[in-house]
Coordinates of C-alpha atoms in Angstrom, one line a residue:
X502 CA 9.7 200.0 88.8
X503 CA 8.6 196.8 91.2
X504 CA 6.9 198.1 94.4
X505 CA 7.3 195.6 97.0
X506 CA 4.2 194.5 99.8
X507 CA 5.9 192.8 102.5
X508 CA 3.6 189.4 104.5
X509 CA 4.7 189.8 108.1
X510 CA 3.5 187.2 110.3
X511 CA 4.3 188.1 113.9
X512 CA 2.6 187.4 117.6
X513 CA 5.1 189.5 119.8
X514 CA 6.9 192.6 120.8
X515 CA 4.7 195.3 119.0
X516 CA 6.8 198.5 119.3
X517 CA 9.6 196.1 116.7
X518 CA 6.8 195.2 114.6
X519 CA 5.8 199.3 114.2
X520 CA 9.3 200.4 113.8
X521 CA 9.6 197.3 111.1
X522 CA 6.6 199.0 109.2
X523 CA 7.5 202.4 109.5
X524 CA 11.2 201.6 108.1
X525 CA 10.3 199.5 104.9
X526 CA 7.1 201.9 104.2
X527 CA 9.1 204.9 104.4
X528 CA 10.4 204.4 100.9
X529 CA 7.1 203.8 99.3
X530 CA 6.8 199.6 99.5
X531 CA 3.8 198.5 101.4
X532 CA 3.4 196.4 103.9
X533 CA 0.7 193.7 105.4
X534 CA 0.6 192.8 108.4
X535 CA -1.0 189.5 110.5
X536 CA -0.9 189.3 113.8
X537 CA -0.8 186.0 115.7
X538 CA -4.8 185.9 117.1
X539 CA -3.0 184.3 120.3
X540 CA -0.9 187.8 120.8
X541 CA -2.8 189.4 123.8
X542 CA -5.8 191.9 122.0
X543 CA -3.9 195.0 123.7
X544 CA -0.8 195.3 122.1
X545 CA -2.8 194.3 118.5
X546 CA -4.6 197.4 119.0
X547 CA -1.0 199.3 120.2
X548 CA -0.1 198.2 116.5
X549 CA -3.0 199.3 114.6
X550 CA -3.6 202.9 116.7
X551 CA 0.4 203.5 115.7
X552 CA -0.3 202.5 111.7
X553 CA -3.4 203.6 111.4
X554 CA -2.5 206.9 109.8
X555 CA -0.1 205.0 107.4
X556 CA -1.3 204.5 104.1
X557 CA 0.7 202.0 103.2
X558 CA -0.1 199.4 106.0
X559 CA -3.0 197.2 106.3
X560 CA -4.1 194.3 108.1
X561 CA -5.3 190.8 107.8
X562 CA -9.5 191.1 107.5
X563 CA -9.3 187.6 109.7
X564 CA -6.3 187.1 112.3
X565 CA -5.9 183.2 113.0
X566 CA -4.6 181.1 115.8
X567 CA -1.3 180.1 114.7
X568 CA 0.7 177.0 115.5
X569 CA 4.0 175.6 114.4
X570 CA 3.8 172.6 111.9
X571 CA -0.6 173.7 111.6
X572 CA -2.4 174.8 108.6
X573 CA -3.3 177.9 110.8
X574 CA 0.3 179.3 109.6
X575 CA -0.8 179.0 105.8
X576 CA -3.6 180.2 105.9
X577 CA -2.7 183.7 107.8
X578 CA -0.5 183.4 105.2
X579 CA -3.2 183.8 102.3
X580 CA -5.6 186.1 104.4
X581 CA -2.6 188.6 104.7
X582 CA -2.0 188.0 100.9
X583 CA -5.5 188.7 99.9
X584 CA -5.6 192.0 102.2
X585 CA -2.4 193.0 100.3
X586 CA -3.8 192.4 97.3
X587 CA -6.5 194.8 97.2
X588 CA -5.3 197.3 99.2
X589 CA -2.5 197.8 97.4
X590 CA -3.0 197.4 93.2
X591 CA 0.5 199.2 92.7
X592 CA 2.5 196.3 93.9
X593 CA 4.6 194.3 92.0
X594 CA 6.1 191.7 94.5
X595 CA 4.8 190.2 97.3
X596 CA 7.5 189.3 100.1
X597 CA 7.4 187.1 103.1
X598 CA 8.9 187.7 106.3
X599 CA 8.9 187.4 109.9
X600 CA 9.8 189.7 113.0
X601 CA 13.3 188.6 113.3
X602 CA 14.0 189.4 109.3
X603 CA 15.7 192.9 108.8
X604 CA 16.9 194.1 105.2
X605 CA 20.9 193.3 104.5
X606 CA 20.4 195.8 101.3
X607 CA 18.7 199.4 100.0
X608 CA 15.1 199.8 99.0
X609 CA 16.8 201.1 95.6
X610 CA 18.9 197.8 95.4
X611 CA 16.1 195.5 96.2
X612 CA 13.7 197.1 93.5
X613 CA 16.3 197.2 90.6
X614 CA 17.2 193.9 91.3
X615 CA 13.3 192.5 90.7
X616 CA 13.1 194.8 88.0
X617 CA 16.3 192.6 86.4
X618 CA 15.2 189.5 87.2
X619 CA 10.9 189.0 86.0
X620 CA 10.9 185.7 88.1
X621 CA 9.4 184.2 91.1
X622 CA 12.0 183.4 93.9
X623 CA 10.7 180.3 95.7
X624 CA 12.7 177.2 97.3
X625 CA 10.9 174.1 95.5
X626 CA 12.7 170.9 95.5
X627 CA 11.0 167.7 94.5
X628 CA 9.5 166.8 97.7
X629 CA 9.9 162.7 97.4
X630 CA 13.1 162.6 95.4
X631 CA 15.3 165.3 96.7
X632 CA 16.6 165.3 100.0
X633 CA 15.6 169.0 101.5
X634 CA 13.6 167.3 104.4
X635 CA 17.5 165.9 106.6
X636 CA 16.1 163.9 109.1
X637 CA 12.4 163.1 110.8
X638 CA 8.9 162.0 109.0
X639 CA 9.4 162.7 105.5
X640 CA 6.5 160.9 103.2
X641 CA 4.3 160.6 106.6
X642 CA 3.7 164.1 106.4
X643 CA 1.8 163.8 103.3
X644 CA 0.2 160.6 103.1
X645 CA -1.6 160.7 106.7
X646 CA -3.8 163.5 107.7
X647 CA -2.3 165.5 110.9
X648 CA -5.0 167.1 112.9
X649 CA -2.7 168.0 116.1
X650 CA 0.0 170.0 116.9
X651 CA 2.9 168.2 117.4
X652 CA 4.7 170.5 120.1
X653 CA 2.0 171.2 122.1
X654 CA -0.2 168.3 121.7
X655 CA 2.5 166.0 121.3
X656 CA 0.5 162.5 122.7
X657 CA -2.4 163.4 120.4
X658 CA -0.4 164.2 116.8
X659 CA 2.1 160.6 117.7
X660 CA -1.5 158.9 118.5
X661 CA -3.7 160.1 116.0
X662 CA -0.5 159.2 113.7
X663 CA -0.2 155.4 114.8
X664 CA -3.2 155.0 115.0
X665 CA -3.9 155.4 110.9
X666 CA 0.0 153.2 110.4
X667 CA -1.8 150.5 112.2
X668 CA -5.0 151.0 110.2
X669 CA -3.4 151.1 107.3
X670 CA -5.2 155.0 106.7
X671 CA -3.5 155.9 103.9
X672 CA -3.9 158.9 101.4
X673 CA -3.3 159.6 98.0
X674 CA -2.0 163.4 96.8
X675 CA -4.6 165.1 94.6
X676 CA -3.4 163.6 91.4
X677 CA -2.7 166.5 88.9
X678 CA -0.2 167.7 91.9
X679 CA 3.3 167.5 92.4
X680 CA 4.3 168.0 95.5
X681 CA 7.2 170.4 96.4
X682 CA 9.1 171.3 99.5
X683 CA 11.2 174.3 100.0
X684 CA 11.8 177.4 102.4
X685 CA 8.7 179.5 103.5
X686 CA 10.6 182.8 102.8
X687 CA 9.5 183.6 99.4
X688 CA 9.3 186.1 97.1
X689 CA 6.4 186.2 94.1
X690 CA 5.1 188.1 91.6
X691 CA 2.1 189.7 91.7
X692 CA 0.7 187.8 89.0
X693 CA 1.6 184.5 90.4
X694 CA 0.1 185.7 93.9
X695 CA -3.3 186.7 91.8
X696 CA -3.1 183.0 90.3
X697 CA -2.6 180.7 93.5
X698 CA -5.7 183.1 95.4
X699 CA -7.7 182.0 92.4
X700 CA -6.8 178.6 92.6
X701 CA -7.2 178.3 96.5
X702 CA -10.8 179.4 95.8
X703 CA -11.8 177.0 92.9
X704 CA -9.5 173.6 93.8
X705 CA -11.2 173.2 97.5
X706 CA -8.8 169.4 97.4
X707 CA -6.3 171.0 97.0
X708 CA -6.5 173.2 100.1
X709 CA -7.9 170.3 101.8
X710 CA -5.3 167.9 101.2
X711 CA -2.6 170.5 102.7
X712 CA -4.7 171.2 106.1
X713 CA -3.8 167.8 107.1
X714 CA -0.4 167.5 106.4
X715 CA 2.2 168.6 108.4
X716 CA 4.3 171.7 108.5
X717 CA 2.5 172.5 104.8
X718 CA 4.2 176.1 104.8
X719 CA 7.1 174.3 103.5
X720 CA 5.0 172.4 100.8
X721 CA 2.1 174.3 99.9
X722 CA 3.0 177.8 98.1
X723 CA 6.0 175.7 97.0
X724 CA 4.0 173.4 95.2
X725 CA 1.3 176.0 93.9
X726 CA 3.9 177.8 92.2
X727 CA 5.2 175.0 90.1
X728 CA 1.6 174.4 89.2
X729 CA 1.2 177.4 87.9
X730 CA 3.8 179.3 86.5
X731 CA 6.6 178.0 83.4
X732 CA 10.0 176.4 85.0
X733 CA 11.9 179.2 83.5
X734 CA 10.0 182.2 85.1
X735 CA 11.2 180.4 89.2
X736 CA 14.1 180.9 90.3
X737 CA 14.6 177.8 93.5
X738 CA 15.9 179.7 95.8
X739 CA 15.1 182.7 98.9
X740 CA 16.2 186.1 98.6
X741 CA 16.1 186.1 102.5
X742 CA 19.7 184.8 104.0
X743 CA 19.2 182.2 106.6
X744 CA 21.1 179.5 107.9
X745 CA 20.6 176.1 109.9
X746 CA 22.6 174.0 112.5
X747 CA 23.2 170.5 112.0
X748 CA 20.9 170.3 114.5
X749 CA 17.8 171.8 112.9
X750 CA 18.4 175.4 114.8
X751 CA 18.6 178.7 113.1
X752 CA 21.7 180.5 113.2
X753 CA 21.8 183.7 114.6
X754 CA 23.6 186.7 113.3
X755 CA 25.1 189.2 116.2
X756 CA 26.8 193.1 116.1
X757 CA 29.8 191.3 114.2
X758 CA 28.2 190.3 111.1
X759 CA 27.3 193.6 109.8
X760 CA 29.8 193.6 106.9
X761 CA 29.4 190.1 106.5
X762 CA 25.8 190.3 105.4
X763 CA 26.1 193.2 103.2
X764 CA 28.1 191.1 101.1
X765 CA 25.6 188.0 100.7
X766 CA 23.2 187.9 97.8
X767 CA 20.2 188.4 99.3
X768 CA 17.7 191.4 100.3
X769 CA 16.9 190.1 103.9
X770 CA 18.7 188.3 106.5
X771 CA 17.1 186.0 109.1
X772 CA 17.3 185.7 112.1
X773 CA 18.7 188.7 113.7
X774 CA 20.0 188.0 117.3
X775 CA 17.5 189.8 120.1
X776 CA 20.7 190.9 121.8
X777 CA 22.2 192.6 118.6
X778 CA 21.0 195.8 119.2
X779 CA 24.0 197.9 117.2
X780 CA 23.4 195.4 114.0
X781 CA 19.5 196.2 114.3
X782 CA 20.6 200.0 114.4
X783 CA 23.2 200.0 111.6
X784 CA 20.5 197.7 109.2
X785 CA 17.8 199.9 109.8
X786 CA 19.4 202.6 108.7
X787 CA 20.4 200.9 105.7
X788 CA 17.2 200.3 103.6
X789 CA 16.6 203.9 102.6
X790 CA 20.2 204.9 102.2
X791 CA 20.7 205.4 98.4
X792 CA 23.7 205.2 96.2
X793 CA 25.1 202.5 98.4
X794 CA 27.1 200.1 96.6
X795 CA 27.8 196.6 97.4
X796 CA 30.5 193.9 96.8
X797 CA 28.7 190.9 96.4
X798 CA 30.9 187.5 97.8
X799 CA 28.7 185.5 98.9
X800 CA 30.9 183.4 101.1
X801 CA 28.3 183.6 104.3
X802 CA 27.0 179.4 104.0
X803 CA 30.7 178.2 103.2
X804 CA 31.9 180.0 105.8
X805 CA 29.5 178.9 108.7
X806 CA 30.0 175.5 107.6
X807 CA 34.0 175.5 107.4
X808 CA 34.2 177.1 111.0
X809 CA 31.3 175.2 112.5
X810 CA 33.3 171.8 110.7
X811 CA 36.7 172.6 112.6
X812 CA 35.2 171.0 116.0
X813 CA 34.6 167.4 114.2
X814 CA 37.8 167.2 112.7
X815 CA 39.3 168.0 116.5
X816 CA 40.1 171.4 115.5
X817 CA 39.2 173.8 118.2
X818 CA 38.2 177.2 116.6
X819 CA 37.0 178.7 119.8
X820 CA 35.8 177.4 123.4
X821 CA 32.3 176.0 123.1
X822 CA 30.0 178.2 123.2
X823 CA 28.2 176.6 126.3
X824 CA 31.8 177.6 128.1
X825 CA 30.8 181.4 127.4
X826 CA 27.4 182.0 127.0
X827 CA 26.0 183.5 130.0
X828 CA 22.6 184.5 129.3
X829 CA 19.4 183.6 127.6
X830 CA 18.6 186.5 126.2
X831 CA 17.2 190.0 127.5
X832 CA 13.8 189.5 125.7
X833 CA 12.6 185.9 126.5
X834 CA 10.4 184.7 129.2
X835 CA 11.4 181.6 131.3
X836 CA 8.4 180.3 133.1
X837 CA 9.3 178.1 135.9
X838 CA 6.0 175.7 137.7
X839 CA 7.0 174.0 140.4
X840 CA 5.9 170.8 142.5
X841 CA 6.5 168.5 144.5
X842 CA 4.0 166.3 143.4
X843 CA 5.5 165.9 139.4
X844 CA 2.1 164.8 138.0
X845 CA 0.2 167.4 139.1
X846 CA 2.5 169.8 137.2
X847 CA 2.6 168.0 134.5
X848 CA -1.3 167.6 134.3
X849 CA -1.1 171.5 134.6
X850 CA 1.3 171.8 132.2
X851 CA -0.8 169.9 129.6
X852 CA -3.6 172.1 129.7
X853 CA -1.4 175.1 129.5
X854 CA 0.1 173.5 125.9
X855 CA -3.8 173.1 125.1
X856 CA -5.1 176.8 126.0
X857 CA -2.1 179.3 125.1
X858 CA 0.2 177.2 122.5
X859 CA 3.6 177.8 124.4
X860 CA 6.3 175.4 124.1
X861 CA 6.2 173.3 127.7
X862 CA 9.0 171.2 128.6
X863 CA 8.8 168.2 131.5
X864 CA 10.9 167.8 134.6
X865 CA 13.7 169.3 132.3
X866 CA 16.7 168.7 135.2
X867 CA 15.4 166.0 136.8
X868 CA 13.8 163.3 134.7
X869 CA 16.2 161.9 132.1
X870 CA 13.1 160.3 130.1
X871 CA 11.7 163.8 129.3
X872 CA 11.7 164.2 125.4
X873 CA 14.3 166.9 124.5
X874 CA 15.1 167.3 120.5
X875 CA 18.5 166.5 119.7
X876 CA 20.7 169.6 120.6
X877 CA 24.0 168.1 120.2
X878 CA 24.7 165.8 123.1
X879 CA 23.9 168.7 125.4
X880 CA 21.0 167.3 126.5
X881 CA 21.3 163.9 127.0
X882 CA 22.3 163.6 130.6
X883 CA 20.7 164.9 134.1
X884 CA 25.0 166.1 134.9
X885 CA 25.1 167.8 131.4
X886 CA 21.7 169.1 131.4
X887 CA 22.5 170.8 134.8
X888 CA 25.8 171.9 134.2
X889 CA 25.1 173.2 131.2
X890 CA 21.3 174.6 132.2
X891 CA 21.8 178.4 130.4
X892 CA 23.3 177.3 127.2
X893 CA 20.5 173.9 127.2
X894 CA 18.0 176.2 128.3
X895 CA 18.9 178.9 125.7
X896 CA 19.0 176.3 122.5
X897 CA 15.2 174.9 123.4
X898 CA 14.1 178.8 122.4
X899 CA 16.3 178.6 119.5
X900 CA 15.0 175.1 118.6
X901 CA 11.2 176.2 119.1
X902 CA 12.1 179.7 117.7
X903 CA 10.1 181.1 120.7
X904 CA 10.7 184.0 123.7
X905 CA 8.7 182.1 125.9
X906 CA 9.2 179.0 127.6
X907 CA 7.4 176.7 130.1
X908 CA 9.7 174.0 132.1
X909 CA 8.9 172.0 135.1
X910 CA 11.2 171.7 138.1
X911 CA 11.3 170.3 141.7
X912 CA 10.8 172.5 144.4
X913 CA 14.4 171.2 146.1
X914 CA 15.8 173.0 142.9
X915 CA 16.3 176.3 144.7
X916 CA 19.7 176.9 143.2
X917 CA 18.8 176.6 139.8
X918 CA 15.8 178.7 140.2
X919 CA 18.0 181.1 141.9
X920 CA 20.2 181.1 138.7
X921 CA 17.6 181.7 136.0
X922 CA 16.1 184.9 138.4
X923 CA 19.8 186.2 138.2
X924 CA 20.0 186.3 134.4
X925 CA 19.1 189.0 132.1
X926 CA 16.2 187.5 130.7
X927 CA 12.6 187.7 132.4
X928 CA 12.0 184.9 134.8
X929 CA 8.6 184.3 136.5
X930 CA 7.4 181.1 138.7
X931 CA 4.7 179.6 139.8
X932 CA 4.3 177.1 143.2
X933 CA 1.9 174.6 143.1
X934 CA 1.6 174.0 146.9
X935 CA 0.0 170.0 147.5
X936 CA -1.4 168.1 150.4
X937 CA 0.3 165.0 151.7
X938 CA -1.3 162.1 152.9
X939 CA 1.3 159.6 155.0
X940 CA 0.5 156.9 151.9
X941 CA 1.8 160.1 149.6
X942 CA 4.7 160.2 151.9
X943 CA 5.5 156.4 152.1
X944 CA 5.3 156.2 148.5
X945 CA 7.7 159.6 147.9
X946 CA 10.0 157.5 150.5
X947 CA 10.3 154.6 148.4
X948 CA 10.7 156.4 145.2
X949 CA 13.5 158.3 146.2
X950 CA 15.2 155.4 147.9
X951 CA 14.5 156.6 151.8
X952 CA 12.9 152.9 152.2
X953 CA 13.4 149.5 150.7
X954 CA 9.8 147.8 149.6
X955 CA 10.0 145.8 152.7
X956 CA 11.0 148.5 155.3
X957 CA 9.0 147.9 158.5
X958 CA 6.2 149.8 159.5
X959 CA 7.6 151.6 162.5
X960 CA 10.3 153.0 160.8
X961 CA 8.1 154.5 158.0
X962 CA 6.2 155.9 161.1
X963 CA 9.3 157.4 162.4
X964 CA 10.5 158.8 159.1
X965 CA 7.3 160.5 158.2
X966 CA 7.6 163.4 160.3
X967 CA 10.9 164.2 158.6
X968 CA 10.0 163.7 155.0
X969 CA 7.1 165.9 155.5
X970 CA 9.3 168.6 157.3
X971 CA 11.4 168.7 154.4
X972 CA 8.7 169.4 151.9
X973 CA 7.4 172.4 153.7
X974 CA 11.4 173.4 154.2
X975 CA 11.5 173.6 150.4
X976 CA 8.8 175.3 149.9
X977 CA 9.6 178.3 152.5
X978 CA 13.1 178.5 151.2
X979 CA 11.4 179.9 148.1
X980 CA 9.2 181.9 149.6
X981 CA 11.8 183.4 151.6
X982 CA 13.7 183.8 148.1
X983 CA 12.6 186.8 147.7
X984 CA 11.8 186.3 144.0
X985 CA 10.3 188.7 142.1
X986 CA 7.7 187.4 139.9
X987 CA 6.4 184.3 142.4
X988 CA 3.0 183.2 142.5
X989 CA 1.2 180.2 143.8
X990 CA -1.7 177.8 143.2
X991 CA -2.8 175.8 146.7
X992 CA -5.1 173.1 146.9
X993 CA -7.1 174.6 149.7
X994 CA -7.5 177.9 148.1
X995 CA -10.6 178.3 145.4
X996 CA -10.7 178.3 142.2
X997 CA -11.0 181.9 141.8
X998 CA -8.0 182.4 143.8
X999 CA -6.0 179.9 141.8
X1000 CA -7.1 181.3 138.7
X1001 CA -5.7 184.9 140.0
X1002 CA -2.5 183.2 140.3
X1003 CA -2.3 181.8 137.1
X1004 CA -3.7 184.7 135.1
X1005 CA -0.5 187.0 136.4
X1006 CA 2.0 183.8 136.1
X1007 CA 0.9 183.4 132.4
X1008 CA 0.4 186.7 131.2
X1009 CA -3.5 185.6 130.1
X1010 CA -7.2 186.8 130.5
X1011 CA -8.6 185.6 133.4
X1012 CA -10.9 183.1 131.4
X1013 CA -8.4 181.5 130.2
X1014 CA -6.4 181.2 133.4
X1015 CA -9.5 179.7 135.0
X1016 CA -9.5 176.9 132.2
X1017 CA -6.0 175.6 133.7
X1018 CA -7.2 176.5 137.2
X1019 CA -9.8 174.0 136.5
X1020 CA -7.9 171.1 134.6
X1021 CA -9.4 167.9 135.4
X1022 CA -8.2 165.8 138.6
X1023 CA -5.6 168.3 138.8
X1024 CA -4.5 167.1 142.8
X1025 CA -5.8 163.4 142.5
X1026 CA -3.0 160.8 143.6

């Protein structure tokens, strides 16, 4: 009978994570587990005190740094699989999954359904002649080497990139490989698992040429597998049921879908809505309930698509959804830096990206040149974005399939600030208080329209005083807020004090917060 080991990569919410493991180990399947290296060191060790006396849990022997679109992802990826490997010789499959994934069927389903069907389950679709990849750098990601991370070292990856079009840097893929690109929700054989770790070890190219591609845990088990194992022993497809926007975005299923899912054909379903608290209940129940029996209809992807369809055809199916949604979610993390002086947030914000890998969005409401992925037309002016800030807000976590957020936003804000404290999810913000020199001022003045180029020195004299009154108005407005989680960096204060400040805005040791405390020329004009 197939034992499964279940591959969780995760970097959040540990007591999920523990009641994940417990569920799907209860059965007898095993499960290995890596834990983002960036995830602070207590609630790793929260993880591992609760598992320890569980003998059919282990860990990843090396936990890595992970990044979206890096290497780091695959090869967490292959340290988990080599744990699994030989800790557990009994096991038959090897399944991937993430934190949001819960199981749509019963342990006994899942394992009579491997035992019917000897094959690996893996997307793999020709990566230069079919058309998986819908929009974005397609050959690019293969033929240039990508030593950045394109969301949070964003000027970096697009410089490093141009820099080897311009130079004409091109690469060639290793030659006896065929290059394949597919979902990285997979489901192999043990066999097939033993027969990729050996190749990784002896075709040091190979693993080469993927570290420098982008987003390679789309290409590189993919690929492997084709290399290695007969056509008719794959099956091209994901036993976990997922779903994407138009727009790139995950779908999320909700307390309603219960039935629905049951009926897909599939083990798993991702990604399960944070909020969805009765479908998490009902689905955990599920996977070691026997004798269950379920009517498979598969309808789930038609049906998304013929209901999500109705709206371009002028067909209302129900209000939009940025009409109704009113929160961003109970479990996410909004962090809000504000500042007067916009560079000096955004030369904070930059070393933020660098140290902690959190998804860090510009003046988000008040610059419309601030690069925004396309969310549907939502975000493409200052009215919408503002208008529409919770439902905006809400897609950019979807989009970077995060709970935490970073966004930059002026000080004179105060009632969207007040908003995003009001909502369910957990808001915290920090003030970068600046000194202003009158050429500061006269400049701010001229920016914002106060004073024409030409406007005569007395009068800039005279409006000085009022300009400056203003700033310090804004500022004690939001001290006087009242919110709860408010901190603040000054440029008079030391670094030490700063660094305090950051360290309890950010959630991070107090090394690290002294990094961004310290980022260069942070209140140079």
């Amino acid at each position: 009978m197939a034992k499964i080991a279940y591959i969780l990569l995760c970097h959040k919410d540990p007591a999920a994570i523990i009641e994940q493991a417990e569920r799907l180990t209860a059965t007898g399947d095993y499960m290995a587990i890596h834990f983002d290296a960036r995830a602070r060191t207590q609630d790793y060790s929260a993880i591992q005190t609760a598992l320890a006396d569980n003998p059919n849990v282990t860990f990843a022997r090396r936990r890595v740094k992970c990044g979206w679109g890096e290497w780091s992802l695959v090869r967490a990826t292959l340290n988990t699989l080599q744990a699994a490997v030989e800790t557990f010789p009994r096991a038959t499959h090897f399944y991937m999954l993430s934190g949001d994934c819960m199981a749509i069927k019963t342990a006994e389903y899942a394992r009579d359904f491997l035992d019917r069907n000897d094959k690996d389950f893996v997307e793999s679709f020709d990566f230069f002649e079919s058309d998986w990849i819908k929009t974005g750098m397609k050959d690019d990601r293969l033929i240039y080497r990508h030593y950045f991370n394109e969301r949070s070292q964003p000027r970096l990856f697009y410089l490093a990139y141009e820099l080897q079009q311009k130079l004409g840097l091109t690469r060639d893929v290793p030659a006896d490989i065929e290059v394949q690109i597919g979902s990285q929700w997979w489901c192999l054989r043990r066999r097939t698992v033993e027969a990729i770790l050996k190749m990784v070890r002896k075709r040091r190219d190979v693993t080469r040429f993927f570290a420098s591609t982008w987003i390679p845990d789309e290409t590189f088990f993919q690929t492997l597998v084709r290399h290695l194992i007969p056509e008719d022993e794959i099956e091209c497809r994901t036993l976990t049921f997922l779903m994407f926007s138009d727009y790139g975005m995950p779908v999320n299923f909700h307390n309603d879908h219960y039935d629905l899912l049951l009926r897909q054909d599939f083990l798993f379903a991702r990604k399960i809505s944070s909020d969805a608290q009765e479908l998490k209940t009902r689905l955990g129940r599920l996977y070691a309930a026997r004798d269950v029996e379920f009517q498979i209809s598969n309808e789930g992807a038609n049906l998304y698509k013929f209901l999500s369809a109705r709206g371009r055809t002028g067909q209302r199916f129900a209000p939009r959804f940025w009409e109704t949604e009113s929160s961003l979610g109970r479990e996410r993390e909004l962090l809000i830096l504000t500042c007067k002086k916009w560079h000096v947030a955004k030369r904070m914000l930059d070393q933020i990206r660098k140290l902690t890998n959190t998804p860090a969005i510009e003046y988000l409401f008040h610059e419309e040149t601030t690069p925004l992925p396309d969310l549907g037309g939502i975000q493409r002016t200052l009215e919408k974005r503002t208008r529409h800030r919770r439902a905006l807000t809400r897609m950019l976590f979807d989009y970077y399939e995060t709970d935490r957020l970073i966004i930059c936003m002026d000080p004179s804000a105060l009632d969207l600030m007040h908003d995003f404290f009001s909502d369910r999810s957990h808001a915290r913000l920090l003030r970068i208080d600046c000194s202003f020199s009158d050429d500061y001022l006269i400049g701010h003045a001229h920016r914002v329209g106060l004073a024409g180029q030409h406007a005569p020195k007395a009068m800039l004299e005279r409006l000085l005083p009022t300009i400056r009154n203003d700033i310090a108005s804004e500022i004690d407005q939001i001290r006087d807020a009242g919110f709860a989680r408010h901190w603040a960096v000054m440029e008079r204060a030391s670094e030490s004090e700063n660094a305090t400040a950051v360290a309890h805005f950010l959630d991070v040791p107090y090394e690290t917060a002294l990094e961004v405390a310290r980022t260069p020329h942070l209140f140079a004009d």
